[in-house]
XYZ file of C-alpha atoms in Angstrom:
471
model
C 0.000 0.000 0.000
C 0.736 3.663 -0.377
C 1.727 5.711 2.600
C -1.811 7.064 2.872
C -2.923 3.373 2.543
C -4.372 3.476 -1.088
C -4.242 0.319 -2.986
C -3.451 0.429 -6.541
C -3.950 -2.458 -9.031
C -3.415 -2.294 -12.534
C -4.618 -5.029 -15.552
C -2.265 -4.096 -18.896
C -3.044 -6.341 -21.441
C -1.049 -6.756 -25.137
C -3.184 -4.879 -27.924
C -2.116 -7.914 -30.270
C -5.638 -10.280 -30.128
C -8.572 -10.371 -28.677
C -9.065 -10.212 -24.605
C -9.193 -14.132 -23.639
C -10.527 -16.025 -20.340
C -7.024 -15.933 -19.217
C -6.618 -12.429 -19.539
C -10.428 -11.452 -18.314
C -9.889 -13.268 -15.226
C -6.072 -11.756 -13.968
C -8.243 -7.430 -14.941
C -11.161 -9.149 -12.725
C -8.987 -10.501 -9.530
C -7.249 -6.656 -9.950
C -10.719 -5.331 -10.470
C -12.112 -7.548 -7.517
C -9.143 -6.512 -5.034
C -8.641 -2.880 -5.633
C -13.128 -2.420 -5.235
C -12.748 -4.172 -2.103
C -9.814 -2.025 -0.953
C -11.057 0.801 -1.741
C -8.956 1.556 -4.241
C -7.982 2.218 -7.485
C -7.809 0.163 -10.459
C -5.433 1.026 -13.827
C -6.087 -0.092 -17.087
C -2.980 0.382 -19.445
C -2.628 -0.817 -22.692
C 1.443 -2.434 -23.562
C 1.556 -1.681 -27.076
C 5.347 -1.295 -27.301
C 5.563 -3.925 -29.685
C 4.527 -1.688 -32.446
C 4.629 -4.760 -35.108
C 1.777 -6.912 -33.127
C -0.240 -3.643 -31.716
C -2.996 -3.049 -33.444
C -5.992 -0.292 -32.811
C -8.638 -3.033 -33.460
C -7.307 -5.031 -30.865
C -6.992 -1.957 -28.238
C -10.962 -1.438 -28.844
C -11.627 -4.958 -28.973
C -9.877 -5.293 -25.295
C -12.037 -2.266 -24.498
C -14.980 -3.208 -25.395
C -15.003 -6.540 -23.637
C -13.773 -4.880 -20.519
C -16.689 -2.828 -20.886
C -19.222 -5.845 -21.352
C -17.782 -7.859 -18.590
C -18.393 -4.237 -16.058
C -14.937 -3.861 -15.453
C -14.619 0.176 -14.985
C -11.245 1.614 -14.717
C -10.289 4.771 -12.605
C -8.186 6.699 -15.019
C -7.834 7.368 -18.505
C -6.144 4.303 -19.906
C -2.813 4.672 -20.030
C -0.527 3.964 -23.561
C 2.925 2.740 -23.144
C 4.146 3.284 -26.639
C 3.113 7.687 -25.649
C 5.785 6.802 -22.553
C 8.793 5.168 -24.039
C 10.680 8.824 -23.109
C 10.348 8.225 -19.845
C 11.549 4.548 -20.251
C 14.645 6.113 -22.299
C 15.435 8.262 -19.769
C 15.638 5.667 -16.999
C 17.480 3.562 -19.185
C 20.080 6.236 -19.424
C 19.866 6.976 -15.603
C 20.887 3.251 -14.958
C 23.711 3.428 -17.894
C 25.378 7.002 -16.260
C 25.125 4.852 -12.839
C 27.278 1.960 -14.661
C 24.145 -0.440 -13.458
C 23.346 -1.094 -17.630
C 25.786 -1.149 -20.554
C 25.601 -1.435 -24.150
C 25.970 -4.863 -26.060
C 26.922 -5.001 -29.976
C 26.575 -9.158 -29.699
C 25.171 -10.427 -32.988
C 21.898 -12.655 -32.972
C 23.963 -15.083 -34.886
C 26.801 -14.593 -32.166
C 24.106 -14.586 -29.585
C 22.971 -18.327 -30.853
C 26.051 -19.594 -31.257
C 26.849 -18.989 -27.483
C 22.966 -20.734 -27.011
C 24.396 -23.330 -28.655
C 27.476 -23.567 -27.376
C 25.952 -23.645 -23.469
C 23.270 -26.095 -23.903
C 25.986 -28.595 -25.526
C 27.847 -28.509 -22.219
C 24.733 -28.257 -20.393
C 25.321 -24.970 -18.840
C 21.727 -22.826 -18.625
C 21.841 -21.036 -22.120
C 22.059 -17.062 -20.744
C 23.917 -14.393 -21.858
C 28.011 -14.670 -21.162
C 28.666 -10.901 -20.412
C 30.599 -10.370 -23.472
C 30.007 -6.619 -23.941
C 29.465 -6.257 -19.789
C 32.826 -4.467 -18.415
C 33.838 -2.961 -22.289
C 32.452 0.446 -21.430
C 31.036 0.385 -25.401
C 29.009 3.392 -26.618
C 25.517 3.463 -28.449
C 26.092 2.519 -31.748
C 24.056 1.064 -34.827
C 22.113 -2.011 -33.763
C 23.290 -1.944 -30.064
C 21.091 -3.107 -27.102
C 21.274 -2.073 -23.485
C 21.309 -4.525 -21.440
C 20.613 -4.588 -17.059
C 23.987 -5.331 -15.225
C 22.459 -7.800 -12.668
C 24.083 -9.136 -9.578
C 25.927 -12.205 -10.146
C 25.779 -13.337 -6.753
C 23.158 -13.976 -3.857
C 19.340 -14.735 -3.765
C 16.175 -12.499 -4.828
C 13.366 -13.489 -2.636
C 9.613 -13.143 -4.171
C 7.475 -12.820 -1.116
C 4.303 -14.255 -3.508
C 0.691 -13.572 -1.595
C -0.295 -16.460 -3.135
C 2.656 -18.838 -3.538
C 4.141 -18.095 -0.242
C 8.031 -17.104 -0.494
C 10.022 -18.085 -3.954
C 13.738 -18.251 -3.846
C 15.608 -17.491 -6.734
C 19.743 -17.474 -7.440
C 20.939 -14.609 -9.201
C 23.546 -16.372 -11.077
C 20.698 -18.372 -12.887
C 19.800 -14.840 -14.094
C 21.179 -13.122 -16.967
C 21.806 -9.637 -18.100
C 18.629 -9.116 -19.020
C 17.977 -5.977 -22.575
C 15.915 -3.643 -20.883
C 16.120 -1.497 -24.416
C 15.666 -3.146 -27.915
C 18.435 -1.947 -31.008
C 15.092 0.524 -32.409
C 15.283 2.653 -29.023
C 11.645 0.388 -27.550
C 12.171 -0.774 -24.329
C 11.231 -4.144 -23.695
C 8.516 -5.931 -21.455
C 10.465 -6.241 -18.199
C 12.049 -2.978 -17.907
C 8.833 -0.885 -19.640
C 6.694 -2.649 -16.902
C 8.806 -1.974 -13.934
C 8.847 1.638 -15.100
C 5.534 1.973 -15.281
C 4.019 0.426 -12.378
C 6.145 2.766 -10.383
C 5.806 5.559 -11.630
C 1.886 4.611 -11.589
C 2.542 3.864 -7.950
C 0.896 0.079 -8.308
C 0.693 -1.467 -4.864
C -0.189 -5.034 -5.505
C 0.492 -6.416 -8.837
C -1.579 -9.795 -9.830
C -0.802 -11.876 -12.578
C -1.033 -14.829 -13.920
C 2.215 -17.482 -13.034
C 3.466 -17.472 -16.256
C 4.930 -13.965 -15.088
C 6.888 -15.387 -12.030
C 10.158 -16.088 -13.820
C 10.346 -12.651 -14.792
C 9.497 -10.974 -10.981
C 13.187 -12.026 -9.586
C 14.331 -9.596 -12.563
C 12.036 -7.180 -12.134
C 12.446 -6.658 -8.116
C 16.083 -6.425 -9.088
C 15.405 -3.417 -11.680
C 12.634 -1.815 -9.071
C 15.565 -2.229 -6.530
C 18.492 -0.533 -9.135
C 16.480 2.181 -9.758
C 15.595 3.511 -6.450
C 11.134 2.624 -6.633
C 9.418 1.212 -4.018
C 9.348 -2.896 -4.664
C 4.924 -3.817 -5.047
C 3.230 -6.456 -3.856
C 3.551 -9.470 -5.908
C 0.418 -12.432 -6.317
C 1.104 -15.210 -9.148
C -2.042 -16.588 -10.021
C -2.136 -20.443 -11.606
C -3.212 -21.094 -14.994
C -6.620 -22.184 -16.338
C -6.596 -25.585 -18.079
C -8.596 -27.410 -20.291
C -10.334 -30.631 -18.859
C -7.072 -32.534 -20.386
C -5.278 -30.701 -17.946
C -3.488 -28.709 -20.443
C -2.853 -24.949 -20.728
C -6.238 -23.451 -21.903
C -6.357 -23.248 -25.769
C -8.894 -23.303 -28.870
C -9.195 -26.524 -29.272
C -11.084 -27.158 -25.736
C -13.349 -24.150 -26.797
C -13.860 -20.727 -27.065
C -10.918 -18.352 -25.605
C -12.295 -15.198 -26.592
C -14.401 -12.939 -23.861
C -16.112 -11.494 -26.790
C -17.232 -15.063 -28.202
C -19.158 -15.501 -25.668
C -20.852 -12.615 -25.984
C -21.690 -13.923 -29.474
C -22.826 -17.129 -28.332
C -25.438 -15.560 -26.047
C -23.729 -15.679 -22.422
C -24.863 -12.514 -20.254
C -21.631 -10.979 -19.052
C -22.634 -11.840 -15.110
C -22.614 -15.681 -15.545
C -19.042 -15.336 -17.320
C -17.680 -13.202 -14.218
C -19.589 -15.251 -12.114
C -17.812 -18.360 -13.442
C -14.289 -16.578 -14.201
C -14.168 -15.770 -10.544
C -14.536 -19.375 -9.223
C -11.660 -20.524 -11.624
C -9.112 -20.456 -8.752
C -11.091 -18.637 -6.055
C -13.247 -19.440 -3.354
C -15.778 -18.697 -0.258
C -16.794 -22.025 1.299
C -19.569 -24.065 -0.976
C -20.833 -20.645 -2.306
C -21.208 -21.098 -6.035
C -23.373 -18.224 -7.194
C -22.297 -14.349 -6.176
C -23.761 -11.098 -7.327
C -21.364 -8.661 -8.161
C -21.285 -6.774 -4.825
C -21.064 -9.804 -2.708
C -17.921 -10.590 -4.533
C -16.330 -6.940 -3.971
C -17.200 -8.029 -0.129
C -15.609 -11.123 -0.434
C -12.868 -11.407 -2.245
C -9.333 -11.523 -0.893
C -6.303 -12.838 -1.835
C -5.956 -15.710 0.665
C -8.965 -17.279 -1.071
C -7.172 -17.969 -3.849
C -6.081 -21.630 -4.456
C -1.989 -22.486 -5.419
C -3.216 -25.162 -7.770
C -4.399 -24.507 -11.505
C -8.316 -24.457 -12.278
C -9.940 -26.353 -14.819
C -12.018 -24.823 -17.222
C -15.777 -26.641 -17.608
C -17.831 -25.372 -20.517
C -20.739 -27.286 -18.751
C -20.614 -25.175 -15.748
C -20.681 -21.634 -17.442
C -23.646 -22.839 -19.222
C -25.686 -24.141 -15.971
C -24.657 -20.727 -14.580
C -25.685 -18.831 -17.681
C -29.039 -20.664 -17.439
C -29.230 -19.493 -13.697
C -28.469 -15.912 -14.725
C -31.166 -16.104 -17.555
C -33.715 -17.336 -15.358
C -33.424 -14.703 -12.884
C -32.949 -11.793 -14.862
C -35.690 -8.828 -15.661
C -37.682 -9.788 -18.549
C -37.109 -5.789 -20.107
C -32.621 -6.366 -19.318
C -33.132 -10.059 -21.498
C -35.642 -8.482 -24.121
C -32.659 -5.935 -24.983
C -29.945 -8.069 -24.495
C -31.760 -10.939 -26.864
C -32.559 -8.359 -29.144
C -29.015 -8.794 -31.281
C -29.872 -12.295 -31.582
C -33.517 -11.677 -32.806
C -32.131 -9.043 -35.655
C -29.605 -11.772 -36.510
C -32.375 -14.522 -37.759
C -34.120 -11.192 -38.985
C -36.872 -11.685 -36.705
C -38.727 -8.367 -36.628
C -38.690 -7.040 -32.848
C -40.080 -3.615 -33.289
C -42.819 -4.495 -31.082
C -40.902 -4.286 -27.595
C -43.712 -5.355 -25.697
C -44.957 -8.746 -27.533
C -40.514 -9.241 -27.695
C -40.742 -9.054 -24.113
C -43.922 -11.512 -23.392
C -41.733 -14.009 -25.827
C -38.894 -13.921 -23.667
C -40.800 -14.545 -21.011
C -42.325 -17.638 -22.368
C -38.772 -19.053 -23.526
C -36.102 -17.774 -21.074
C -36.830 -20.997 -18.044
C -36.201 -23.461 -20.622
C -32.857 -22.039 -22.640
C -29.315 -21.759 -21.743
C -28.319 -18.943 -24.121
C -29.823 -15.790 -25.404
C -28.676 -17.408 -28.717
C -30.907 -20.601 -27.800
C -33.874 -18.105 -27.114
C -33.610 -16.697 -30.146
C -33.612 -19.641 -31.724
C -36.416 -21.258 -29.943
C -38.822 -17.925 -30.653
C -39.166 -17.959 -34.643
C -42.520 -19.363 -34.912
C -43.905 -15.926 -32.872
C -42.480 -13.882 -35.174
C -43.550 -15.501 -38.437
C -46.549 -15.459 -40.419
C -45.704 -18.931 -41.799
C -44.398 -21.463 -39.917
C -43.072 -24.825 -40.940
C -44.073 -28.249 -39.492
C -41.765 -30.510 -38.273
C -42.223 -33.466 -40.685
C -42.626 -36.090 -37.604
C -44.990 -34.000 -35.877
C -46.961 -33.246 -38.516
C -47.406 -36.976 -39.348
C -48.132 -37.824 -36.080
C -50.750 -35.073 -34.946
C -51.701 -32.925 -37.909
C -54.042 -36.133 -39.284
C -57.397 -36.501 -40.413
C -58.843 -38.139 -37.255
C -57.687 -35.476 -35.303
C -58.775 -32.470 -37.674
C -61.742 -32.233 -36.088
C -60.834 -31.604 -32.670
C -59.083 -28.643 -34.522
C -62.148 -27.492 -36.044
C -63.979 -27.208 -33.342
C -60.915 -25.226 -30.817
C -60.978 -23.036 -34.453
C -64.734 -22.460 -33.459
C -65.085 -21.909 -29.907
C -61.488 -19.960 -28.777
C -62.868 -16.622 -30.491
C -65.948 -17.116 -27.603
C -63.481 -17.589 -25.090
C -63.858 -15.290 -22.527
C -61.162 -15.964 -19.867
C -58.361 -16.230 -22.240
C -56.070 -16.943 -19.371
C -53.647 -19.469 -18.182
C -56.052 -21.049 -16.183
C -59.041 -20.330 -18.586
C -57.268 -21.714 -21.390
C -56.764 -25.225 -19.614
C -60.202 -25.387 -18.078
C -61.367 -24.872 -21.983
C -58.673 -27.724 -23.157
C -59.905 -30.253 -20.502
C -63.690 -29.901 -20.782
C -62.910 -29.863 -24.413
C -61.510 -32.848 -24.390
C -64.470 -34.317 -22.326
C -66.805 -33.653 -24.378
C -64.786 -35.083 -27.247
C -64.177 -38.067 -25.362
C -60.804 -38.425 -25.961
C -57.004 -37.983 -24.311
C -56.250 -34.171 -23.200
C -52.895 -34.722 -25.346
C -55.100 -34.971 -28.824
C -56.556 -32.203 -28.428
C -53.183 -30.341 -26.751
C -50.633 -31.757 -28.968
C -51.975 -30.929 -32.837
C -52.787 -27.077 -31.438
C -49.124 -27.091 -30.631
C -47.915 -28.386 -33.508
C -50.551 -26.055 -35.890
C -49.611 -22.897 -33.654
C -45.545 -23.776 -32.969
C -44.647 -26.114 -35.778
C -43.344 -28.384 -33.196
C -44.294 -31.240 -30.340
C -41.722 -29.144 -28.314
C -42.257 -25.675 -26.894
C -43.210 -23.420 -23.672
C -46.220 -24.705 -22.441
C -49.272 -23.916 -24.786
C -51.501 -21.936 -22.539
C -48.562 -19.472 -22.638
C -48.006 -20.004 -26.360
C -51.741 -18.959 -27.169
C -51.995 -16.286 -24.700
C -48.059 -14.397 -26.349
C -49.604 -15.002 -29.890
C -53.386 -14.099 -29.586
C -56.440 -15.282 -29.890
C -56.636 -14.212 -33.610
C -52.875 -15.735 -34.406
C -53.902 -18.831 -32.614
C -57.143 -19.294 -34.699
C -55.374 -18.464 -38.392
C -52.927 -20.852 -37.500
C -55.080 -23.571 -36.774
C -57.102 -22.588 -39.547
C -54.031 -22.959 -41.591
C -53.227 -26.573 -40.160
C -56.669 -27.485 -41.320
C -56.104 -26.398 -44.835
C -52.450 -28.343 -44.406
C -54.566 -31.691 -43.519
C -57.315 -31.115 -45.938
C -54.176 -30.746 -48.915
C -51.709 -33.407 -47.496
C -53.659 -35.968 -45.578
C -56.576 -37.200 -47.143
């Protein structure tokens, strides 16, 4: 913490891709930590690597930062507009004889690889260039003159304490031959001079924290607070990757996930609070802390984000899922002008599906004058012998007067008394004539979102269907 007790956490993603799960879940344990604090959380983008960076992947970070609820406190910061003040402590450190330049060739550079691994030595950097006292010249480096002897201790808050020997550790470039500095130096920079208290990564970081405590420690900043976090795997227990299924934040967005199941889920992927499994947003901003945080990796399960999705779904406002389905209705050109009917749709679909995609899917036949039958259900319930109990719904609904849920099933049953037959004859070809299926939300609910009139042309329209197919 700062002297005044702020905490400071900071999420600085690579503009070079899209923001993955990996990536969403290290901005939302900074998020989580610096809202419970009482802090402050930093978004900055590392786009030094002006090759890879690319605007459409700063926005596309953005954006899903955005979706997920993840507010920042500042203006997002750019490194690439602060590579002067990199320079300059690049130069501070050279004029302090604590960097030097290196002219090594990347053919001389492999050759030495080479040269180490065949006598099994650990293939770093020799210190050719480290006690020459060479100048800047044409395709030179600068390179971190780090201590050759002793231990760098990582006091992790998750990990507990890390040793690591300084002779495994190499003179380190802190600034590329075109004047960039790179990720290790360029971070350590910046999270200082940003005054980051707590810094939480993933583990795939902790190799480079020895280094970087020993550049914090060479140039005179305050040392943060360091918590490695482990990775997320696939069920195979391998590092997360395409092939176990989407990566992308965003592509679940596309697939119809609201953005609180995915933090919801994202969260539990290495954290915990007893046998809780479902958290609003503020409960998790109460509870989160770092000792919660498990040592071992978490495995990602598709099947879980999509029972938790379903949860989410269920429980949401019918007017939030109308808007947030509406995407998905425009996609299958479904015309939603009518908010009010969109809304009594979603209503009808959103206990049984596990996406907004899946609603939208499931809600075509409300929206279309002309449905299709499902060839098996026609065959088996839009058929002469059942026509007439058709006929006669076609004939009495319009007299209907409590067109309700309960109204509609007192008129089904006594219906299907009087017709002395099975309450599923009479049930099952109105479905089918109304929904084009022998699957759907329950049919009182169908007739009631679609009208009496809707309900009666479409029966009508099943009629004609038997009349033309079926005799």
């Amino acid at each position: 913490m700062l002297k005044d007790g702020t905490v400071r956490t900071r999420f600085a993603p690579s503009p070079t891709g899209y923001l993955h799960i990996g990536g969403a879940r290290t901005a939302l344990f900074n998020w989580l930590f610096a809202r419970h604090n009482d802090g402050k959380f930093i978004l900055r983008i590392e786009d030094t690597d002006q090759l890879r960076s690319t605007k459409e992947s700063t926005d596309a970070i953005l954006d899903a930062m955005r979706w997920l609820g993840l507010d920042w406190d500042e203006e997002p910061y750019f490194q690439a507009e602060r590579v002067k003040i990199h320079r300059k402590m690049v130069q501070k450190l050279i004029d302090e004889e604590k960097a030097y330049y290196c002219i090594c060739t990347p053919e001389e550079l492999e050759e030495k690889r080479k040269k180490a691994l065949s006598e099994k030595r650990k293939p770093k950097y020799d210190g050719t260039c480290r006690d020459k006292n060479i100048g800047r010249t044409e395709g030179s480096v600068v390179r971190f003159k780090s201590p050759q002897m002793g231990v760098t201790i990582v006091n992790d808050l998750i990990k507990g304490k890390v040793r690591f020997n300084n002779s495994e550790l190499d003179d380190l470039i802190i600034e590329r031959s075109d004047g960039y500095p790179t990720y290790n130096f360029a971070v350590v920079v910046d999270d200082a001079r940003m005054e980051i208290t707590h810094v939480i990564r993933g583990d795939d970081h902790l190799n480079n924290t020895p280094r970087q405590i020993l550049l914090y420690e060479a140039l005179g900043y305050r040392v943060p607070e360091f918590a490695h976090v482990s990775m997320i795997l696939g069920a195979d227990k391998a590092r997360l990757s395409k092939r176990h299924g989407a990566t992308s934040v965003m592509t679940y967005k596309e697939m119809g996930y609201l953005p609180e199941a995915l933090v919801n889920y994202l969260v539990r992927l290495g954290w915990s609070h007893g046998d809780q499994e479902i958290f609003s947003v503020p409960e998790l901003i109460n509870l989160f802390t770092l000792e919660n945080v498990g040592k071992s990796a978490a495995v990602f399960n598709p099947e879980k984000l999509l029972w938790l999705n379903q949860h989410y779904i269920k429980e949401s406002p019918v007017e939030k899922l109308a808007e947030e389905t509406r995407p998905f209705f425009e996609k299958l050109q479904l015309n939603v002008s009518d908010i009010q009917y969109a809304k009594q749709v979603v209503t009808d679909l959103k206990t049984r599906s596990k996406t907004l995609a899946e609603i939208a899917d499931s809600s075509a036949f409300y929206f279309k004058d002309e449905i299709e039958y499902d060839k098996k259900a026609a065959e088996k319930f839009l058929k002469v012998e059942l026509a007439e109990h058709l006929r006669t719904v076609a004939k009495e609904l319009p007299l209907l007067k409590d067109f309700t849920k309960e109204g509609i099933e007192t008129f089904l049953r006594s219906l299907a008394e009087r017709r002395e037959t099975k309450l599923k004859f009479i049930a099952q070809p109105i479905r089918v004539a109304i929904t084009g299926k022998t699957v759907s939300p329950g049919i009182d609910e169908v007739m009631i979102t679609l009208g009496k009139e809707k309900v009666v042309q479409r029966i009508n329209r099943a009629l004609e269907y038997i009349d033309k197919y079926r005799k």
